[in-house]
XYZ file of C-alpha atoms in Angstrom:
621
model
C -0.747 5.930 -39.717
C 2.088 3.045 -38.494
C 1.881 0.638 -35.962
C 5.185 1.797 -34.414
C 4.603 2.272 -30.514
C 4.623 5.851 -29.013
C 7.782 6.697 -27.385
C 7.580 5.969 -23.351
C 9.227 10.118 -23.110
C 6.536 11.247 -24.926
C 4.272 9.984 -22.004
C 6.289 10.747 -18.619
C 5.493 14.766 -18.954
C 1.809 14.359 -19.741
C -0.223 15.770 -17.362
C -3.008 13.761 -15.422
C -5.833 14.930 -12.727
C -8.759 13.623 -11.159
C -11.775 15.529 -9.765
C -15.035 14.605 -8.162
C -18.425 15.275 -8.795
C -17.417 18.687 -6.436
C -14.211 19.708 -8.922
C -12.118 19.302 -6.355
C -9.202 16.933 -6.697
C -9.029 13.207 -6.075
C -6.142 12.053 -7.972
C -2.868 13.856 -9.786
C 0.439 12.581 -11.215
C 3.785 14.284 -10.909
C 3.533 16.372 -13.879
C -0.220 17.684 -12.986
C 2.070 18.528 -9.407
C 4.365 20.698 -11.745
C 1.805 22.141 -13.584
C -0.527 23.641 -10.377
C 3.049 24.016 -8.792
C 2.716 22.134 -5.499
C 2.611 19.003 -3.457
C -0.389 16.280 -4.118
C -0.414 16.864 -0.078
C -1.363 20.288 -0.621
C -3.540 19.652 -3.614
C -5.466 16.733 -3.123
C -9.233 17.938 -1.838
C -9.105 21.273 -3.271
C -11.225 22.777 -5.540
C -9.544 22.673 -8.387
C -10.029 26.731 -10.010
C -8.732 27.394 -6.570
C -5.183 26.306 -7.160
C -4.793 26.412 -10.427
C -2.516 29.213 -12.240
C -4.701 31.750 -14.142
C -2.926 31.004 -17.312
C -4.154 27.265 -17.064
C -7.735 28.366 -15.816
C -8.127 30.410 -18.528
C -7.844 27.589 -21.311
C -9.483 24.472 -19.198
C -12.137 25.627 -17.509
C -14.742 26.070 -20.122
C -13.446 22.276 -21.403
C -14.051 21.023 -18.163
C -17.610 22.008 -17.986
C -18.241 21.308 -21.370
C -17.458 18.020 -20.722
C -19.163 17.535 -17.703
C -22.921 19.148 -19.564
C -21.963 16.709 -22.712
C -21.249 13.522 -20.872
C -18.674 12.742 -23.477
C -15.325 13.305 -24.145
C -14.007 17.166 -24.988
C -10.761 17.929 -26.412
C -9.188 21.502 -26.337
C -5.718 22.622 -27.833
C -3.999 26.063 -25.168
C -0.610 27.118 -25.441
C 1.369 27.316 -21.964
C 3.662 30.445 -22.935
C 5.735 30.097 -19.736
C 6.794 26.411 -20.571
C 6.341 27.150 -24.760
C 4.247 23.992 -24.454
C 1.158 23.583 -26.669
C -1.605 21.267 -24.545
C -3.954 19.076 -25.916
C -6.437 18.431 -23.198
C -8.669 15.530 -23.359
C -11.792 15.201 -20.460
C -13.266 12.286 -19.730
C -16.301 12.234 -17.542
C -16.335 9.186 -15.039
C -18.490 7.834 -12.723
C -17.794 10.566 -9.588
C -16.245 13.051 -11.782
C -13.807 13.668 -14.189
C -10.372 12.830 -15.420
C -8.403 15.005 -17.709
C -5.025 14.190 -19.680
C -3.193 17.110 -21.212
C -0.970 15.865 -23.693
C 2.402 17.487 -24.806
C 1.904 17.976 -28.928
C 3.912 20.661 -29.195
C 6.189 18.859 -31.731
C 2.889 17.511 -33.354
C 1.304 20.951 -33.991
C 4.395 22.447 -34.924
C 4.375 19.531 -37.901
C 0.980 19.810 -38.945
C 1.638 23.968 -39.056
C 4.897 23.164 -41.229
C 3.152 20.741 -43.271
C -0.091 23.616 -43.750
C 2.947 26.075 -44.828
C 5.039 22.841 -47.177
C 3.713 20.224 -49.636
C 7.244 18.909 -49.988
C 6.332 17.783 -46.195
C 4.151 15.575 -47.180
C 6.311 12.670 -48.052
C 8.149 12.851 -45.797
C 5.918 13.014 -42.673
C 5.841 9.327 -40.536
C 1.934 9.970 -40.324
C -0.417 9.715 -43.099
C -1.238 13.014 -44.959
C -4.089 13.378 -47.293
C -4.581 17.092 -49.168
C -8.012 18.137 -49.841
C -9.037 20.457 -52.539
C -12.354 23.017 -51.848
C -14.785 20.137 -53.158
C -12.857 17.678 -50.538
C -11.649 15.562 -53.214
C -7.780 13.912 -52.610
C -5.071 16.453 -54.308
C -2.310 13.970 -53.151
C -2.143 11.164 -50.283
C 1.822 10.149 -48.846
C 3.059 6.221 -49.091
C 1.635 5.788 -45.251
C -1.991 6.484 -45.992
C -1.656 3.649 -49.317
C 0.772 1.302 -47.597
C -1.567 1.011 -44.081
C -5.088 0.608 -46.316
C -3.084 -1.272 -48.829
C -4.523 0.424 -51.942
C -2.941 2.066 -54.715
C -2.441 5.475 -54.778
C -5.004 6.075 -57.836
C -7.769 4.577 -55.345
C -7.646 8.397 -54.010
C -6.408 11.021 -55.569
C -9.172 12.959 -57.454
C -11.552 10.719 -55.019
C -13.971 12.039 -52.581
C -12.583 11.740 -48.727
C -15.506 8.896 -48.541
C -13.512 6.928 -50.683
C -10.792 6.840 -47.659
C -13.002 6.488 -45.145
C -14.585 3.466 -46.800
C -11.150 1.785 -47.249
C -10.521 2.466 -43.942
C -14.434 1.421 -42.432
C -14.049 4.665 -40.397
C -17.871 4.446 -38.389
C -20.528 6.600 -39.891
C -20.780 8.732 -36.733
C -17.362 9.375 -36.912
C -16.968 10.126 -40.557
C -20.068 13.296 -39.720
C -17.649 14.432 -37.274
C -14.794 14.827 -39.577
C -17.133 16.295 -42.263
C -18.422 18.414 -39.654
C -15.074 19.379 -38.659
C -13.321 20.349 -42.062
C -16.511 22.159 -42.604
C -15.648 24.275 -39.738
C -11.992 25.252 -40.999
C -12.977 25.453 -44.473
C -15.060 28.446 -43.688
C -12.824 29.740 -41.062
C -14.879 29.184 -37.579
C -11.660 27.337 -36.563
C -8.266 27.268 -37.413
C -7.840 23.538 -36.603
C -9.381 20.570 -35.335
C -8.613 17.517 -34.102
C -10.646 14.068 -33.142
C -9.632 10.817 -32.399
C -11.476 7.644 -34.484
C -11.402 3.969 -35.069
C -9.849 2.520 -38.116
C -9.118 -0.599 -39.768
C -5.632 -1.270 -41.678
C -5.953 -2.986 -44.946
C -5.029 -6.088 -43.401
C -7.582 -6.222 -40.973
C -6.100 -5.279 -37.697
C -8.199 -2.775 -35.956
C -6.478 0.323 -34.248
C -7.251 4.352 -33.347
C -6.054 7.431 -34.916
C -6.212 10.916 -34.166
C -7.129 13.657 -37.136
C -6.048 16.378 -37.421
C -7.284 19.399 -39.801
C -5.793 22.659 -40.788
C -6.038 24.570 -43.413
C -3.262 24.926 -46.154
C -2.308 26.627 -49.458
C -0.314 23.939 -51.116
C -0.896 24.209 -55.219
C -4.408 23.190 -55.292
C -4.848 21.952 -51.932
C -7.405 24.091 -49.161
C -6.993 21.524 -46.311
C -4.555 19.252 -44.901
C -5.247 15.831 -43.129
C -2.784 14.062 -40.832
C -3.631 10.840 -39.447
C -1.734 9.556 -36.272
C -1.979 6.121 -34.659
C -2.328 6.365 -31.526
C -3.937 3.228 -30.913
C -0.696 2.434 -28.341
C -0.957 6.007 -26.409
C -5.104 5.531 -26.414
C -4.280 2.349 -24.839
C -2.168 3.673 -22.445
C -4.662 6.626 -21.599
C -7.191 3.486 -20.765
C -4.594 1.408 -18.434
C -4.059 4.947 -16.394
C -7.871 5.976 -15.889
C -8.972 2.175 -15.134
C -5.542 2.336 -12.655
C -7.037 5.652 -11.007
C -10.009 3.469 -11.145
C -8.276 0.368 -8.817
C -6.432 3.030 -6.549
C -10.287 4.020 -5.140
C -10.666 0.442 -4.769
C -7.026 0.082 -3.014
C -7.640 2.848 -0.914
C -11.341 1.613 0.424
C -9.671 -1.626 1.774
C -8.132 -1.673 5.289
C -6.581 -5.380 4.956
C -3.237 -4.961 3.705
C -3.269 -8.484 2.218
C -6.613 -7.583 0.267
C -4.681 -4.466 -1.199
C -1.747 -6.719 -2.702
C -4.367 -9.087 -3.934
C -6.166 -6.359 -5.708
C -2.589 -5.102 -6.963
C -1.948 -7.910 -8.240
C -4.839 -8.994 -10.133
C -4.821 -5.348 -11.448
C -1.482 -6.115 -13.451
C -3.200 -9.383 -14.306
C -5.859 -8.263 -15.663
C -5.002 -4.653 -17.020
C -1.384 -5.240 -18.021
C -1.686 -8.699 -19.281
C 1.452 -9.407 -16.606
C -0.144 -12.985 -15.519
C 2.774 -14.169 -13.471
C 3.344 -11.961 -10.894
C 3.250 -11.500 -7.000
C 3.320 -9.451 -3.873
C 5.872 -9.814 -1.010
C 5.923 -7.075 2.017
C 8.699 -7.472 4.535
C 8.096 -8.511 7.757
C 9.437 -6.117 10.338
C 9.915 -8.540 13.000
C 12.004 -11.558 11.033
C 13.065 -9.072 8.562
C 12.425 -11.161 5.010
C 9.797 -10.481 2.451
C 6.863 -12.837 2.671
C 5.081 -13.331 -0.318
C 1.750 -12.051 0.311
C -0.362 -12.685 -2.898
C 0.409 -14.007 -6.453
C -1.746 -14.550 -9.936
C -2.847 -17.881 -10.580
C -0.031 -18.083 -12.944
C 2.612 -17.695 -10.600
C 1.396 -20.087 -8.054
C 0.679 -22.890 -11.795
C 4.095 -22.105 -12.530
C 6.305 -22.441 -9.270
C 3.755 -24.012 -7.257
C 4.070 -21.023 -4.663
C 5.933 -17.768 -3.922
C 9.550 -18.324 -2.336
C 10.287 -16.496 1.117
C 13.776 -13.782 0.240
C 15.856 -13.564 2.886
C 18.304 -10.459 2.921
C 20.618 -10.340 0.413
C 18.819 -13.179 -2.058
C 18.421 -12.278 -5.405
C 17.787 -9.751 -7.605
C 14.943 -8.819 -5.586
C 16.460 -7.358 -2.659
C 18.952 -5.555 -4.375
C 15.904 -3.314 -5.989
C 13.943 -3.342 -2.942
C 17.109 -1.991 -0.794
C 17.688 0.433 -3.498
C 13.849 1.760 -3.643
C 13.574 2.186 -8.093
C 11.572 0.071 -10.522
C 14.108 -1.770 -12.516
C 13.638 -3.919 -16.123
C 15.509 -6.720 -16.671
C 15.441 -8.095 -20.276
C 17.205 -10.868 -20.241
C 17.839 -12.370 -16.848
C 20.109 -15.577 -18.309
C 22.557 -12.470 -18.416
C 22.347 -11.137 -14.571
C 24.332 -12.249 -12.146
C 23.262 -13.172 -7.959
C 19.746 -14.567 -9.622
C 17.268 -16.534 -6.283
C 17.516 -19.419 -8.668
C 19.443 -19.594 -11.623
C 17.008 -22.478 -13.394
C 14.431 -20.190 -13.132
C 12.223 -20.567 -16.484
C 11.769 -16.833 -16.725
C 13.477 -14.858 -18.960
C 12.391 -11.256 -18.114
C 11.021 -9.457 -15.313
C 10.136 -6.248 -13.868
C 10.394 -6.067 -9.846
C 8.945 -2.800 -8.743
C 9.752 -1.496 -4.992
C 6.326 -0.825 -3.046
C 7.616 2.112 -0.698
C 9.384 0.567 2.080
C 6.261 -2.281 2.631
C 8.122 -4.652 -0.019
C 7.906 -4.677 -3.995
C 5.828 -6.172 -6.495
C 7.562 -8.676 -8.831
C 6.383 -10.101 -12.491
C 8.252 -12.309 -15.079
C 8.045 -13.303 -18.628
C 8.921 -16.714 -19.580
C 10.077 -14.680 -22.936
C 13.473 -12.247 -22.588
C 12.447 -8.535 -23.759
C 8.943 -9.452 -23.016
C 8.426 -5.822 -21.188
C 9.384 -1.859 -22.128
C 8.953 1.011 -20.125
C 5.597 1.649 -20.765
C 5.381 -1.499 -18.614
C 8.097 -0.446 -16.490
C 6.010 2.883 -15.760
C 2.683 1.231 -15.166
C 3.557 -0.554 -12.818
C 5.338 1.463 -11.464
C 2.308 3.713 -10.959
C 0.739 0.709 -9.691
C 3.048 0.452 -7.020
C 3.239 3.668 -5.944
C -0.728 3.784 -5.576
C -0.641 0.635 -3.761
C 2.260 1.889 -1.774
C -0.506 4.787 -0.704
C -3.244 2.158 -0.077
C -0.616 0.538 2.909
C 0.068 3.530 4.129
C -3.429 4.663 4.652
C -4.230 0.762 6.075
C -1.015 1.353 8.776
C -2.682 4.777 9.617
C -5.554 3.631 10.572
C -4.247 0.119 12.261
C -2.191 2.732 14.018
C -5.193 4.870 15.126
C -7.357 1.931 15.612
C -4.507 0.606 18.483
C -4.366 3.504 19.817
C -8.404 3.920 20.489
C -8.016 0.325 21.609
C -5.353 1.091 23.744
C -6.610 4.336 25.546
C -9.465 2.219 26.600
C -7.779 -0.645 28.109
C -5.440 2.078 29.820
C -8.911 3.152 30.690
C -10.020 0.145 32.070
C -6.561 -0.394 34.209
C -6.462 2.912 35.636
C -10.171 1.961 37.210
C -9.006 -1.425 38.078
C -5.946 0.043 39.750
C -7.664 2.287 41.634
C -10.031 -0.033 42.724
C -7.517 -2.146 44.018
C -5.454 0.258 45.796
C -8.508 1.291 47.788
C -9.470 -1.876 48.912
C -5.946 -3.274 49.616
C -4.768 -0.648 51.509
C -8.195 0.303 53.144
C -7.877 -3.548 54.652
C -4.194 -3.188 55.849
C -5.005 1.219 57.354
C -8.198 -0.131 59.290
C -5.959 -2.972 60.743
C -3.782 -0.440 62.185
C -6.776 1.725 62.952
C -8.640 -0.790 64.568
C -5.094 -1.520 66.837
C -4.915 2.357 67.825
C -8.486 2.294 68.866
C -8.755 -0.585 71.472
C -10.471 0.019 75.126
C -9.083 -1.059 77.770
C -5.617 -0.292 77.263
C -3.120 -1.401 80.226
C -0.656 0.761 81.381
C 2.197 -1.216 79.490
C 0.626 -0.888 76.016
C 2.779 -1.788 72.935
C 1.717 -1.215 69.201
C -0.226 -4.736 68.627
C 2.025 -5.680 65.278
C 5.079 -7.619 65.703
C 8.188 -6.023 63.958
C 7.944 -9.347 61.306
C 3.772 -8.293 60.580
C 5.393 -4.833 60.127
C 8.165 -6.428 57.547
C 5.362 -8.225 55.832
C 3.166 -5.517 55.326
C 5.712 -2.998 53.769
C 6.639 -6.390 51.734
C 3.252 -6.281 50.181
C 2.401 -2.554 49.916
C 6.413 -2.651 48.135
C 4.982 -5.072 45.624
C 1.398 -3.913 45.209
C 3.006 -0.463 43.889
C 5.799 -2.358 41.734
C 2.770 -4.544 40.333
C 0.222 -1.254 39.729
C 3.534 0.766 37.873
C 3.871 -2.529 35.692
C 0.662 -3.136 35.141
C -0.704 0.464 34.635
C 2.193 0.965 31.677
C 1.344 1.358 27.962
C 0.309 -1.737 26.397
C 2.372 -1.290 23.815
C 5.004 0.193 25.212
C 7.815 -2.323 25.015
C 12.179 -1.588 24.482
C 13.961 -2.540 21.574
C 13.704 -6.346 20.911
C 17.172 -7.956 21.343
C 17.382 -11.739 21.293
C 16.703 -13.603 24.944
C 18.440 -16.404 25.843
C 15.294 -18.098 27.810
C 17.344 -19.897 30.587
C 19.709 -17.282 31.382
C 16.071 -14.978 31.888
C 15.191 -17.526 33.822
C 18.064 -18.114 36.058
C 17.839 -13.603 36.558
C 13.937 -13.904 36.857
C 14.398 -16.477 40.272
C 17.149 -14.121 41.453
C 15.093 -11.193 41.914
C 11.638 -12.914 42.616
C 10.480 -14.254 46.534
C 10.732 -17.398 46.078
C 12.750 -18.839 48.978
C 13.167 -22.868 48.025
C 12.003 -23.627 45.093
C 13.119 -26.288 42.179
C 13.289 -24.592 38.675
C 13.005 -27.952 36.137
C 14.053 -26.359 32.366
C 12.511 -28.470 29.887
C 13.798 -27.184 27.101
C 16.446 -24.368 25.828
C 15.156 -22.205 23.541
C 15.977 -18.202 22.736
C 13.432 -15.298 21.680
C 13.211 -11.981 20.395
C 12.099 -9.581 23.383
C 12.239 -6.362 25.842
C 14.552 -7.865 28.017
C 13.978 -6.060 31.242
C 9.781 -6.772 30.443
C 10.368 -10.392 29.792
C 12.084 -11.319 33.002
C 9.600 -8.910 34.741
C 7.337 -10.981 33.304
C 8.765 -14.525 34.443
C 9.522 -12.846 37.931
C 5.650 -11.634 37.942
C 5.049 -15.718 37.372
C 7.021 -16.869 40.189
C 5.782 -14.240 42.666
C 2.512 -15.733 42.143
C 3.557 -19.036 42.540
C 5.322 -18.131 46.041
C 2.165 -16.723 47.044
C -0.088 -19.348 46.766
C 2.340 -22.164 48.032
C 2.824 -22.858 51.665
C 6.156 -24.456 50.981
C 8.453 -25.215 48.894
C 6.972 -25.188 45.010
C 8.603 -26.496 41.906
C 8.293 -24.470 38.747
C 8.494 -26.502 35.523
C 9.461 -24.768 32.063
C 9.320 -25.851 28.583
C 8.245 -25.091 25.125
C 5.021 -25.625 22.933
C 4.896 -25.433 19.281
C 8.576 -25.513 18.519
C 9.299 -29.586 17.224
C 5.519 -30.272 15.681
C 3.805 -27.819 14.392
C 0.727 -29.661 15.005
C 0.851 -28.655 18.621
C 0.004 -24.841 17.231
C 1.562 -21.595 18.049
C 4.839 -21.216 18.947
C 5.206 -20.464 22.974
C 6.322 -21.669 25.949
C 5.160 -22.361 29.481
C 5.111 -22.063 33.308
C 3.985 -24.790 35.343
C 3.893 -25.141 39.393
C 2.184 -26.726 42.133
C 1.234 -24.392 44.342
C -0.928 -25.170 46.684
C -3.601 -22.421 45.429
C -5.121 -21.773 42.406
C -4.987 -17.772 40.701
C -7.043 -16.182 43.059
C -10.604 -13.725 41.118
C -9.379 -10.974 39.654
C -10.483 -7.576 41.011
C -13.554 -6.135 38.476
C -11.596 -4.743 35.606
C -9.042 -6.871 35.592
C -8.289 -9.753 33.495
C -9.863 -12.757 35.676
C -7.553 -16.023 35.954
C -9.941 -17.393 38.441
C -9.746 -21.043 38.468
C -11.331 -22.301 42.034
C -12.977 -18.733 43.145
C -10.539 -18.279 45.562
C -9.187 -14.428 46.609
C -6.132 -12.996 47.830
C -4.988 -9.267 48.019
C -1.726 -9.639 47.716
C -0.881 -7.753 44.176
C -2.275 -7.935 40.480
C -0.224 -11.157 39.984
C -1.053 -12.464 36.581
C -2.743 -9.983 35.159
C 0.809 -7.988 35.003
C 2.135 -11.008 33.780
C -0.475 -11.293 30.677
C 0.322 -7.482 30.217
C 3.676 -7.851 28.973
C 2.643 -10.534 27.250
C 0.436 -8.675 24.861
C 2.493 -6.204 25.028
C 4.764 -8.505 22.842
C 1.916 -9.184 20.685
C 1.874 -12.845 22.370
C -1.506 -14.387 23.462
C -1.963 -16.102 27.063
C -3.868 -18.608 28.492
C -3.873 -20.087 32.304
C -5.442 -23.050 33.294
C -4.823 -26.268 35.536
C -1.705 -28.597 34.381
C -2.473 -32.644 33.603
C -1.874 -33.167 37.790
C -2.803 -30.300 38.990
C -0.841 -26.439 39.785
C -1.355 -23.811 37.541
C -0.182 -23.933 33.904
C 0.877 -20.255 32.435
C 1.125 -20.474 28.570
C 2.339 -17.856 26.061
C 2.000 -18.373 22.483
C 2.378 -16.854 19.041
C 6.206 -16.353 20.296
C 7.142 -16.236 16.777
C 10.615 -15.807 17.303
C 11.203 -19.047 19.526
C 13.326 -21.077 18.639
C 15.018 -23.933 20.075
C 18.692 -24.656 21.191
């Protein structure tokens, strides 16, 4: 028994599954993928003796429901002849089912069966070996067993095994089940066993080692004893259940910020990693906003910097989608801040959502069992976003089929009553008594121009406004006077003074922005009986204070928004009506569309103020 640390290769190919109180699978790694030979999208919510290979059934099952009638843990030992692979498997009951590691020990077995065959293998074996003669007395014990209890090697030989399990205050209950154990290969009911107990080394330190028991025919030995510590690999085993443990948590949350909290706290907590963070790139300004960080972090830096592309180490990982380990960062080059205090970090790409960064104000502070935790941590995590953006996804779309709903029926209802008033004017002219001899159709060739006018932009306004929601072009960046100057071009409005406050540019649709300011201006020609002035500036941009980022549209026309038609978004603001169009409610459309919010109201002396805001990508010139 040593305190070296288990290899992080001896780990990778161990096998882990989940299954629920139903056996069917909840959770697998990559090597449980390999060993029921398909996808976790295949496997995942199957019961599990339904995919599993027959030569794997054959060895597992009866461990599995031993486990599951016990309530404890069961360990099993099956050789996988296709792979030449001998399994240790390990079950674990848990709260909604079970969770079962089988562990690679081929090379382990094939020691202890060398070691059954060899004495001379004794002293030369890394673990501790005792040999027990029939009365279970000590025949010989190697340097490891003496040099970890610190006794001499006279303490044991020709001693009872209670002598070593004294020096080494192995628990009671554990030193039945080894007696129960050697008892069962001694008289041949098994040719092995193995358990895993608690120890403490001579100098106090307390740590976990597996046992394992054969028999052997080495001069006057019967038995042979190996002790492993495996206090580092049972450590592991705990971080990876109580990290199948957080990925149910991950996964129940809907709030992408709540699942990078939980993240991080997780490799707080878990894997002592107490200055770390979350940043997820923003699709729109394209950096990586830090999202959440450990108390630690936030002590240490006082906040989470903003990377923009191209800064530090941490884009260079993120862009190239692999957990990397640095050791010593005073030796990397294109460091975000070369005075940083930390020495060592891990930085650990979340899928494509962003990565999950944590430093060491030590150098070699991590490995890669670190480097692999985590990076199971992010790849669950990565799951939990994914899962949140499917259902954000399917949540906006339910959303969005209703409003559709709701603008089909206010469409509808608009287009009846519009055109019903303009059909019975003509009806009511074709129907007249008393018609002289000289009759001539009762509209005027300009009434005739007007009317076409309107029915022209009723059906322009109804396309517009009856579009997807969300259904806006590629963003390119807007220039907001030259939209401007392009919006007055193709709007009505005859003589009219455009006042630009301020220059500023945005991210947008193009053709659905300067829809949106020609929408504006159409509604401001409508409601004026002259000439209108149209003021525009922005909000937001110079003082925060002011809130959102925006803009707005201000005339003074010498109406007010007219009610909306039931259904439609109402910008009422003196109860007046007017049939001419959807006017704003197109406008606001687009807007939200953009993912901007809208307000109208009445400006400091009077007209109609049209505000946008949460224009994140305004800026000014």
């Amino acid at each position: 028994m040593t305190d070296r640390t288990v290899p992080m290769v001896e780990r990778v190919t161990d096998v882990f599954f989940a299954v629920d109180s139903d056996l069917c699978l909840s959770y697998l790694n990559r090597s449980a993928e390999w060993l029921f030979d398909g996808s976790r999208e295949e496997l995942l919510g199957r019961v599990c003796w339904d995919v599993m290979p027959p030569e794997v059934d054959q060895h597992v099952s009866d461990t599995l429901y031993e486990a599951r009638l016990a309530g404890g843990l069961v360990t099993s030992e099956w050789y996988h002849e296709e792979s030449d692979v001998w399994f240790e498997t390990r079950v674990y009951p848990t709260e909604d089912g079970l969770s079962v590691y089988m562990l690679d020990v081929t090379a382990g077995k094939r020691h202890t069966d060398e070691l059954a065959r060899s004495a001379a293998a004794v002293d030369a074996m890394d673990d501790g070996v005792v040999m027990l003669d029939e009365n279970y007395e000590a025949v010989s014990v190697n340097d490891v067993i003496t040099d970890t209890l610190e006794v001499e090697t006279d303490d044991l030989v020709g001693e009872h095994l209670d002598r070593l399990t004294d020096f080494a205050e192995i628990p009671d209950d554990d030193v039945v089940k080894i007696g129960r154990a050697i008892d069962e290969v001694s008289t041949g009911i098994a040719s092995r066993r193995t358990l895993a107990v608690p120890y403490t080394t001579g100098s106090g330190r307390s740590r976990r080692c597996e046992v394992r028991i054969a028999s052997a025919t080495v001069e006057s030995a019967s038995l042979a004893l190996v002790f492993r510590d495996v206090t580092d690999q049972h450590d592991y085993e705990r971080l990876v259940h109580s990290l199948h443990e957080i990925t149910r948590w991950l996964l129940e949350s809907t709030d992408p910020a709540e699942i990078c909290a939980v993240a991080v706290h997780a490799g707080s907590d878990l894997l002592d990693l107490p200055i770390s963070g979350v940043w997820l790139l923003d699709d729109e300004q394209g950096y990586l906003d830090p999202i959440a960080g450990t108390a630690g972090a936030h002590e240490r830096f006082g906040g989470l910097p903003t990377f923009y592309p191209g800064e530090g180490l941490v884009w260079d990982v993120f862009e190239a989608g692999e957990a990397t380990l640095f050791d010593d960062l005073q030796a990397e080059t294109g460091l975000y801040n070369p005075d940083t205090p930390l020495e060592s970090e891990i930085i650990a790409p979340i899928g494509t959502h962003g990565v999950l960064m944590t430093g060491s104000l030590e150098p070699n502070r991590f490995d890669e069992t670190d480097l692999q935790l985590l990076t199971t941590l992010t790849e669950n995590t990565s799951a939990a976003l994914d899962r949140s953006e499917r259902e954000r996804t399917l949540r906006e779309r339910t959303a969005r089929l209703e409003r559709q709903s709701e603008r089909l029926e206010a469409v509808a209802t608009v287009l009846s009553e519009d055109l019903k008033t303009q059909l019975t004017a003509v009806e009511n002219a074709l129907t007249t008594d008393d018609e002289p001899a000289d009759w001539e159709f009762p509209f005027a060739e300009d009434d005739v121009s007007v009317t076409l006018d309107r029915t022209e932009r009723l059906i322009d306004d109804i396309r517009e406004y009856a579009r997807n929601t969300t259904s806006v072009g590629s963003r390119a960046p807007v220039d907001l006077e030259t939209a401007i100057e392009d919006a007055v071009d193709q709007s009505r409005l005859e003589s009219a003074a455009i006042v630009v406050e301020d220059g500023a540019t945005l991210r947008a649709d193009p053709d659905r922005f300067r829809y949106l300011l020609e929408t504006v201006f159409d509604d401001a020609a409508a409601r004026s009986s002259g000439d209108v002035t149209i003021q525009i500036g922005t909000v937001g941009v110079e003082n925060r204070a002011d809130g959102p980022r925006g803009f707005y549209i201000l005339d003074d026309a010498s109406m007010n928004p007219p009610t909306a038609t039931d259904g439609l978004p109402d910008f009422s603001i003196d109860g007046s009506e007017s049939g001419d169009g959807l006017g704003l409610a197109v406008a606001r459309a687009i807007a939200e569309a953009h993912d901007w919010s809208v307000s109208i109201g009445v400006g400091e002396n009077g007209g109609t103020r049209f505000e946008v805001r949460d224009v994140t990508t305004l800026d000014s010139l």
